[in-house]
CSV table of C-alpha atoms in Angstrom, one decimal:
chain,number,residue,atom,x,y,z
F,477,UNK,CA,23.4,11.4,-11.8
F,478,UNK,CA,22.2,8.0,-13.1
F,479,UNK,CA,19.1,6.6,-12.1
F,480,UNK,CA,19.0,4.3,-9.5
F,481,UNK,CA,19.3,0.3,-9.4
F,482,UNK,CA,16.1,-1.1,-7.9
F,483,UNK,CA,15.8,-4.5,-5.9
F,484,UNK,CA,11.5,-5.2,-5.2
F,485,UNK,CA,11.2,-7.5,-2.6
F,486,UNK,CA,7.7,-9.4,-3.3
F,487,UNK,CA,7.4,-8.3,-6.6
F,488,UNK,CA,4.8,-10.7,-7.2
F,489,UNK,CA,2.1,-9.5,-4.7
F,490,UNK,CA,-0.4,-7.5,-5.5
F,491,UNK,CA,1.6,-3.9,-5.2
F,492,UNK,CA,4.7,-5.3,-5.5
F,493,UNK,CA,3.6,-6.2,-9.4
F,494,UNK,CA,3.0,-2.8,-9.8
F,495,UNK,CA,6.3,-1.5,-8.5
F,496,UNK,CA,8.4,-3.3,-10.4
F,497,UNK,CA,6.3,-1.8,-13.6
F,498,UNK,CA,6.7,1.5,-12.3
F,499,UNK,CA,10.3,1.0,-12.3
F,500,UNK,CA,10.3,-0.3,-15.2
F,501,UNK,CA,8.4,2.2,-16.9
F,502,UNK,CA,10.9,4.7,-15.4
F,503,UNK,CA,13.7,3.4,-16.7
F,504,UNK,CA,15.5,1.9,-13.7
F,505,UNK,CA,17.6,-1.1,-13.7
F,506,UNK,CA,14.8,-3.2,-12.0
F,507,UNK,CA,15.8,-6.6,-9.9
F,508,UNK,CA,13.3,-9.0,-8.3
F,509,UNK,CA,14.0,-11.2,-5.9
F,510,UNK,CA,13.3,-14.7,-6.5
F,511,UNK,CA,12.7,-16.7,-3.1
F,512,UNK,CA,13.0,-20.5,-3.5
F,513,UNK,CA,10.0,-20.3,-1.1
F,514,UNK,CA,7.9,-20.1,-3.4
F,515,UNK,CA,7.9,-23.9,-4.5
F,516,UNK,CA,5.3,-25.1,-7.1
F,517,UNK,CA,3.7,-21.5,-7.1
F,518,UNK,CA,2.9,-21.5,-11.0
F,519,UNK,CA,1.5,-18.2,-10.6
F,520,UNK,CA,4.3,-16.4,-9.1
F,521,UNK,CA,7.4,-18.1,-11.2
F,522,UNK,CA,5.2,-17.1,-14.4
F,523,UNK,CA,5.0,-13.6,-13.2
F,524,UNK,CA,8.6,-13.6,-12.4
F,525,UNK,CA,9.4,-14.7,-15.8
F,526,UNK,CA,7.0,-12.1,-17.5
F,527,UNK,CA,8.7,-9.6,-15.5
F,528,UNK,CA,12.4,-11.0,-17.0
F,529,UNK,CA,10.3,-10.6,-20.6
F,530,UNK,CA,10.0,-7.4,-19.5
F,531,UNK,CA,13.7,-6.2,-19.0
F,532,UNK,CA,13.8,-7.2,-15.1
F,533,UNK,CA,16.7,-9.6,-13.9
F,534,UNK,CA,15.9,-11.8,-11.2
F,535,UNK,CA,17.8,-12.5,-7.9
F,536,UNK,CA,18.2,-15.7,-5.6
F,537,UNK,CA,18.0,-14.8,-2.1
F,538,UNK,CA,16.2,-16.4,0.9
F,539,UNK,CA,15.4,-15.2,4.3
F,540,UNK,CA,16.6,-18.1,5.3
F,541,UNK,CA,20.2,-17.7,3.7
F,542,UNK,CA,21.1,-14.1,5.1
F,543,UNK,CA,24.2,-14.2,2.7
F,544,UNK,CA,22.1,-14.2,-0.3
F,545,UNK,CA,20.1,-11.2,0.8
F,546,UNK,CA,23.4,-9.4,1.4
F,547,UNK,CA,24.8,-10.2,-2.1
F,548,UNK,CA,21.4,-9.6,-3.7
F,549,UNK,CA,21.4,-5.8,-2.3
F,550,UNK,CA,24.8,-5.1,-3.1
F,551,UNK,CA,23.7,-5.3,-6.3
F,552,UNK,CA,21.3,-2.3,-6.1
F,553,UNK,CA,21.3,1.1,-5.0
F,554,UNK,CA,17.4,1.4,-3.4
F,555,UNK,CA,15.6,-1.5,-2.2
F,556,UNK,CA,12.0,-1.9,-2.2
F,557,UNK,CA,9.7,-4.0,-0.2
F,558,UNK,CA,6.3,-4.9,-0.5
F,559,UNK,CA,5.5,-8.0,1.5
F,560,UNK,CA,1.9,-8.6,2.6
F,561,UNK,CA,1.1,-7.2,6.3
F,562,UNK,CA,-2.6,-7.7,6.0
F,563,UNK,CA,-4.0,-11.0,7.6
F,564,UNK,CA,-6.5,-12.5,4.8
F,565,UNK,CA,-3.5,-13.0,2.6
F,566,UNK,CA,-0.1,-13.4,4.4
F,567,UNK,CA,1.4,-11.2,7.3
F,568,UNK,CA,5.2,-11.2,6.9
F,569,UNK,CA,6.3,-7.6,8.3
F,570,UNK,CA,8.5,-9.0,10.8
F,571,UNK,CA,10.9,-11.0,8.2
F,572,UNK,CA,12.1,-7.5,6.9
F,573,UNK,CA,13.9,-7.4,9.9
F,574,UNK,CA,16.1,-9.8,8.0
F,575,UNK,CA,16.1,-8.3,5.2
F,576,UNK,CA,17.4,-4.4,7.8
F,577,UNK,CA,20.6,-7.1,8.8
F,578,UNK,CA,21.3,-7.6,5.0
F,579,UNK,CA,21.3,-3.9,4.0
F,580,UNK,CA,22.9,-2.6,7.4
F,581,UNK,CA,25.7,-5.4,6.5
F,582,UNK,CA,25.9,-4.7,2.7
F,583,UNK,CA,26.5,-0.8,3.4
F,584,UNK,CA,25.6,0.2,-0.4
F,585,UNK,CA,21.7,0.9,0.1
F,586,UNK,CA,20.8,4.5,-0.7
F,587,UNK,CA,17.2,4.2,0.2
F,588,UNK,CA,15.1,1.6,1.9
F,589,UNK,CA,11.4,1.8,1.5
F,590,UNK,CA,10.2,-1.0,4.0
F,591,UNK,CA,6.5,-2.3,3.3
F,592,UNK,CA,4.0,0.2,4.7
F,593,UNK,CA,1.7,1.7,1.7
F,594,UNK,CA,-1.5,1.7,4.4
F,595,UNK,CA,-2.2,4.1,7.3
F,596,UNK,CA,0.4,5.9,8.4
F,597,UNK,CA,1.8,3.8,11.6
F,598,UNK,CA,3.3,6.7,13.8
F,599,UNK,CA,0.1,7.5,14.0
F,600,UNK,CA,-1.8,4.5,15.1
F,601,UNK,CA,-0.2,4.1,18.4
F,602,UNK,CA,-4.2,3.9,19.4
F,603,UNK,CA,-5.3,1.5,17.8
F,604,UNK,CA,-7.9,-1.6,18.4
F,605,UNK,CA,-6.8,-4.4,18.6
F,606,UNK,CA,-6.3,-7.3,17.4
F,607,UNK,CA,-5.3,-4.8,14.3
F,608,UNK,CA,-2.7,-2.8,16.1
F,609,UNK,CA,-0.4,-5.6,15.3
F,610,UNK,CA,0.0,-4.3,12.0
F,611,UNK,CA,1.0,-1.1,13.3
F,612,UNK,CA,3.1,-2.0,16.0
F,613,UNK,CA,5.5,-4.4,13.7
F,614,UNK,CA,5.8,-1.8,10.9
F,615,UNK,CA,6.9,0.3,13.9
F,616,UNK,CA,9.3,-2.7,14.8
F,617,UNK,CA,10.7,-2.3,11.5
F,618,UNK,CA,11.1,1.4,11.5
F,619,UNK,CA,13.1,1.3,14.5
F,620,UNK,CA,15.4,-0.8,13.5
F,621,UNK,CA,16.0,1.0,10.1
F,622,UNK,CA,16.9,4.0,12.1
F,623,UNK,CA,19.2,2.3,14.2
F,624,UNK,CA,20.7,1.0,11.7
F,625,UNK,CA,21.1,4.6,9.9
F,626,UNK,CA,19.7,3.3,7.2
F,627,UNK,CA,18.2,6.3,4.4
F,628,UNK,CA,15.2,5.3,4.2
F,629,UNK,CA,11.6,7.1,2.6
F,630,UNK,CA,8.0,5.6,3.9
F,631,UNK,CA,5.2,5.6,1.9
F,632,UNK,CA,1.8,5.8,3.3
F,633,UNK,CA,-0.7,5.5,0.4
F,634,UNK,CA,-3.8,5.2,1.8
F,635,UNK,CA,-7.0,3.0,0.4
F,636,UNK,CA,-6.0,0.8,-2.3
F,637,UNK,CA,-8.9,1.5,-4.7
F,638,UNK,CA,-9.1,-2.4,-5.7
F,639,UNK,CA,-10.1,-3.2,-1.9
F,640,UNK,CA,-12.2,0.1,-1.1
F,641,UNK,CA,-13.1,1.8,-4.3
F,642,UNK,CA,-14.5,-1.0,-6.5
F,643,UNK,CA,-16.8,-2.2,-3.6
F,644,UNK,CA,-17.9,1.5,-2.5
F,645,UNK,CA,-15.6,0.7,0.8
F,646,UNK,CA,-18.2,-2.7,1.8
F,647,UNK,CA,-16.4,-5.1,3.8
F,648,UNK,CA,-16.1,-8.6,2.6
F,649,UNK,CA,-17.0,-7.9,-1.3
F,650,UNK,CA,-14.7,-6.8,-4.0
F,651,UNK,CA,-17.9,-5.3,-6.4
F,652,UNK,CA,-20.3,-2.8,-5.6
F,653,UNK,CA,-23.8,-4.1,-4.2
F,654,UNK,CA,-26.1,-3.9,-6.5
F,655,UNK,CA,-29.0,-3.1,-4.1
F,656,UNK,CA,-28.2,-1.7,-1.0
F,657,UNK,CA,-24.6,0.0,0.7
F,658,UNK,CA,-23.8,0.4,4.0
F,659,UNK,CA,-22.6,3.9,5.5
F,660,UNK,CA,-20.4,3.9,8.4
F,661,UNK,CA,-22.1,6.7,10.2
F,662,UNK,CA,-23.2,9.5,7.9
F,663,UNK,CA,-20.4,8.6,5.5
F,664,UNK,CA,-19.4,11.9,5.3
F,665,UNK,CA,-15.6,11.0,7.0
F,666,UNK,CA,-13.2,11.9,4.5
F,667,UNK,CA,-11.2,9.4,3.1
F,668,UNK,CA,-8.2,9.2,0.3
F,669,UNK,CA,-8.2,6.5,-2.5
F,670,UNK,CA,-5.9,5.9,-4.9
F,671,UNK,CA,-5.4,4.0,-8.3
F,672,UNK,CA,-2.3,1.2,-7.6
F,673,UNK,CA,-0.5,1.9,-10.4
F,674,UNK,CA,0.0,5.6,-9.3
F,675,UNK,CA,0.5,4.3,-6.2
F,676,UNK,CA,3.6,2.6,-7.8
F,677,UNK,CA,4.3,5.9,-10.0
F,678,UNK,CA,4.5,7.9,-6.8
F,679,UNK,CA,6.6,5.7,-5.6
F,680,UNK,CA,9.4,5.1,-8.3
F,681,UNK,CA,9.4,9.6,-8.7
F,682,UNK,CA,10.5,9.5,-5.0
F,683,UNK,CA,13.5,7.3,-5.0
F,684,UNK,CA,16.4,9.3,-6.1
F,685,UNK,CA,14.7,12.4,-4.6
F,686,UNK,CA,16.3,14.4,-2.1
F,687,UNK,CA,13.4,15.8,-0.8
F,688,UNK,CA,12.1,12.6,0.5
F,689,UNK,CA,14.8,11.1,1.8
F,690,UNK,CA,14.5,10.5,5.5
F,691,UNK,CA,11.1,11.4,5.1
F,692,UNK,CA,7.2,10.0,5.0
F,693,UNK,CA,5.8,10.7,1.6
F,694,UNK,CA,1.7,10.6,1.8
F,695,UNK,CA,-0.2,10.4,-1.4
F,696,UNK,CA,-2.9,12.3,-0.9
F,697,UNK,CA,-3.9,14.1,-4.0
F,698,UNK,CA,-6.4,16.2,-3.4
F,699,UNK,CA,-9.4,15.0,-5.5
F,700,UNK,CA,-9.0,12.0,-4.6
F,701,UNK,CA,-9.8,13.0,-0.9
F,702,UNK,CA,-13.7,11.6,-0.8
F,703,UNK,CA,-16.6,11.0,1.4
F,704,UNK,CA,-17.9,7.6,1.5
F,705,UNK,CA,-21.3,9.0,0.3
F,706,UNK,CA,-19.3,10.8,-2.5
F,707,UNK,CA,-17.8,7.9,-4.1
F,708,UNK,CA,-21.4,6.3,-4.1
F,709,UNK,CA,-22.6,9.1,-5.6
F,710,UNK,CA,-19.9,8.6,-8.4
F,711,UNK,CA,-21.0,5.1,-8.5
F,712,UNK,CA,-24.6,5.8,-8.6
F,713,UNK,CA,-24.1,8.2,-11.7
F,714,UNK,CA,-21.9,5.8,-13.5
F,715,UNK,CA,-24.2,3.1,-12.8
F,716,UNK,CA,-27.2,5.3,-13.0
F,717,UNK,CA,-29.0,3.5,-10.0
F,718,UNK,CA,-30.0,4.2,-7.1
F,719,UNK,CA,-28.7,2.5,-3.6
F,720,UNK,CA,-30.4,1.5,-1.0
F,721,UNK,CA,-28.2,2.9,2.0
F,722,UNK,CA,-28.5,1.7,5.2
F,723,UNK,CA,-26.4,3.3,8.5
F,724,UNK,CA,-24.5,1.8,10.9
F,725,UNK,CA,-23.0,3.2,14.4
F,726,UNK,CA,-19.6,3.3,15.4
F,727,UNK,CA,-20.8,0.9,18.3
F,728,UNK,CA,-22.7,-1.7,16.1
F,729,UNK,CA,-20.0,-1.3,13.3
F,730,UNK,CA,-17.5,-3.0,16.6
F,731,UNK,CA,-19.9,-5.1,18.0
F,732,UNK,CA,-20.1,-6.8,14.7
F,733,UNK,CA,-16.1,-8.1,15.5
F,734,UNK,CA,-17.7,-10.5,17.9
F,735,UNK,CA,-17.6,-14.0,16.3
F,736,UNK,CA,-15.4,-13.4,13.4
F,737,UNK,CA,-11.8,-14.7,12.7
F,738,UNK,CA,-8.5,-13.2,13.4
F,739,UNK,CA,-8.9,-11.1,9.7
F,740,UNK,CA,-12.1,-10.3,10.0
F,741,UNK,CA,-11.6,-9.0,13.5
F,742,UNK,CA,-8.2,-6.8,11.9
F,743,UNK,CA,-10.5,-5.8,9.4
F,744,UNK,CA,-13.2,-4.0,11.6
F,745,UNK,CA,-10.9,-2.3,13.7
F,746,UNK,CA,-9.0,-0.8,10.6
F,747,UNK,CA,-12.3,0.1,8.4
F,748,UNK,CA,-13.5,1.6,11.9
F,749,UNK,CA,-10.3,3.7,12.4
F,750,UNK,CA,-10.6,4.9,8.5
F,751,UNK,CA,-14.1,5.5,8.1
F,752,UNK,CA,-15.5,6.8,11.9
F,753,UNK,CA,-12.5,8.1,13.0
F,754,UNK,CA,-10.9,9.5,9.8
F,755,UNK,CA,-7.1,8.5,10.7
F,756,UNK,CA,-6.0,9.2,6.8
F,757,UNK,CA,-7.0,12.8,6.7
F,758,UNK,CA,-7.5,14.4,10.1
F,759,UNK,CA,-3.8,15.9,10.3
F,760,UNK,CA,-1.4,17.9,8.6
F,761,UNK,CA,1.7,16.8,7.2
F,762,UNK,CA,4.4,18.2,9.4
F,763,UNK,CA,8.2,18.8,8.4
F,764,UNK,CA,9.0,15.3,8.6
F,765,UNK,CA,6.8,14.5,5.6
F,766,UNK,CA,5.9,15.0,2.2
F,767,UNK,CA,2.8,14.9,0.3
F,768,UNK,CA,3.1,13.4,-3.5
F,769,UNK,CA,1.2,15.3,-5.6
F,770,UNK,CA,2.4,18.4,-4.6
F,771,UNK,CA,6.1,16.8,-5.2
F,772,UNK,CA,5.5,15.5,-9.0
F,773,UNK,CA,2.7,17.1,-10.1
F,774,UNK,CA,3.5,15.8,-14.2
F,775,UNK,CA,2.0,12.2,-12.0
F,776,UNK,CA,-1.4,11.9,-13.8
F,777,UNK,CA,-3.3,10.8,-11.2
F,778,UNK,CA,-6.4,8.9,-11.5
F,779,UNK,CA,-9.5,10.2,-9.9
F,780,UNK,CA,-12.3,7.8,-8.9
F,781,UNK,CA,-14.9,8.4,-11.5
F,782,UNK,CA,-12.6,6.8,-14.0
F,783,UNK,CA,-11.4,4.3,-12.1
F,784,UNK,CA,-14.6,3.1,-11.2
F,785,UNK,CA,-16.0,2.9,-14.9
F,786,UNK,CA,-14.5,-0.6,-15.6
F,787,UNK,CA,-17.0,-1.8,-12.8
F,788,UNK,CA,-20.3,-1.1,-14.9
């Protein structure tokens, strides 16, 4: 068999870049949907046009022109979508629903992967809000792709390392401190990070693979399953200094929600849910999932110590 067509649906976001690389990379006939949305967005229309450098064709389609997301899938065989569910950037989880009509209609997709690449949401039925949301409408979505009998394969990847690696998990920083970190709790809750682009590589491995089809594929190699005080001890022998660290309680850690905006408030309850409660690693991955290491273990996956050396 042939490899697989590939449509990314916000390619230009922040995984979605790396997605259509993978893809790419992997040799896949790799479309990108171009949305007249995005107007006078420089930024996005030059990485749209890099991507065409790059052997990617782009396609027209608007969510608000249902017919051009139906002709735009027909052309492909998997479809891909990585639009931004998290509120400091842009929460669009519920327009996929347009995006289900156009692939239920078309009739040609062989695999959906809707845009979850977080926590996994089945699991999340608990949680705080006002962050549930998040969970709730990627729920939405996977309802209606099962109605729809659409095959389908979800990807739950975890901690992006660029938003909790880089700054030793601190909230509202991109860097690591320089004088003093905060531990939520003892930091000793284990916790999975990951590298994007593997993220991505992961990904594109599991597309024309039978074994995840229908399935929930976790990528959760294993030495990338840390403590927050072990990836500060990474950091402090990279760095070679020494942190201040200072403890916080699973009751000041939510009190601290009071005041802040919408994000911030989202933000709380899903560090709290990650780093007291341990919601990426405390279950096993039951029949109806997959873990990605195990699957393509030739994916060279990057462990933390590396990844954090372009910070010193």
């Amino acid at each position: 068999m042939g490899k697989s067509k590939v449509l990314v649906v916000g390619g230009t976001g922040y995984i979605g870049r790396k997605i259509v690389k993978a893809s790419l990379a992997e040799g896949h006939e790799t479309y990108v949907l171009q949305r007249p949305e995005i107007g006078l967005d420089i930024e996005k229309l030059q990485t749209l046009l890099w991507f065409k450098r790059q052997g990617a064709r782009l396609l027209e389609g608007s969510f608000n022109d249902p017919k051009s997301l139906v002709d735009a899938v027909k052309q492909v065989d998997v479809v891909i979508c990585t639009m931004s569910g998290v509120h400091f950037r842009s929460h669009n989880l519920l327009l996929q629903l347009k995006l289900v009509d156009a692939i239920k209609e078309a009739g040609n997709v062989k695999r959906f992967l809707p845009s979850e690449f977080g926590m996994d949401p089945a699991l999340m039925g608990h949680a705080l809000e006002p962050g549930r949301v998040t969970f709730d409408e990627k729920m939405v979505v996977r309802k209606a792709i099962e109605e729809a009998n659409i095959p389908f394969t979800y990807v739950i990847a975890n901690c992006f390392g660029g938003y909790f690696a880089g700054n030793l998990s601190q909230l509202e920083r991109l860097t690591p401190p320089k004088d003093k970190v905060f531990l939520y709790g003892d930091g000793n809750v284990k916790v999975v990070y990951m590298d994007e682009d593997d993220i991505a590589a992961y990904t594109i491995k599991a597309i024309d693979d039978p074994r995840t089809l229908n399935k929930t594929l976790y990528i959760r190699p294993p030495d990338n399953i840390l403590t927050q005080s072990e990836l500060i001890q990474k950091w402090e022998t990279l760095s070679r200094k020494k942190l201040q660290k200072i403890s916080i309680s699973a009751d000041d850690f939510l009190a601290s929600m009071k005041g802040l905006d919408l994000a911030g408030q989202v933000g709380v309850g899903h560090f709290y849910h990650i780093f007291y409660e341990g919601c990426l690693t405390n279950f096993e991955i039951g029949e109806g999932g997959e873990e990605a290491s195990k699957l393509y273990p030739q994916v060279e996956y990057t462990r933390m110590e590396e990844y954090l050396k372009i910070y010193v």
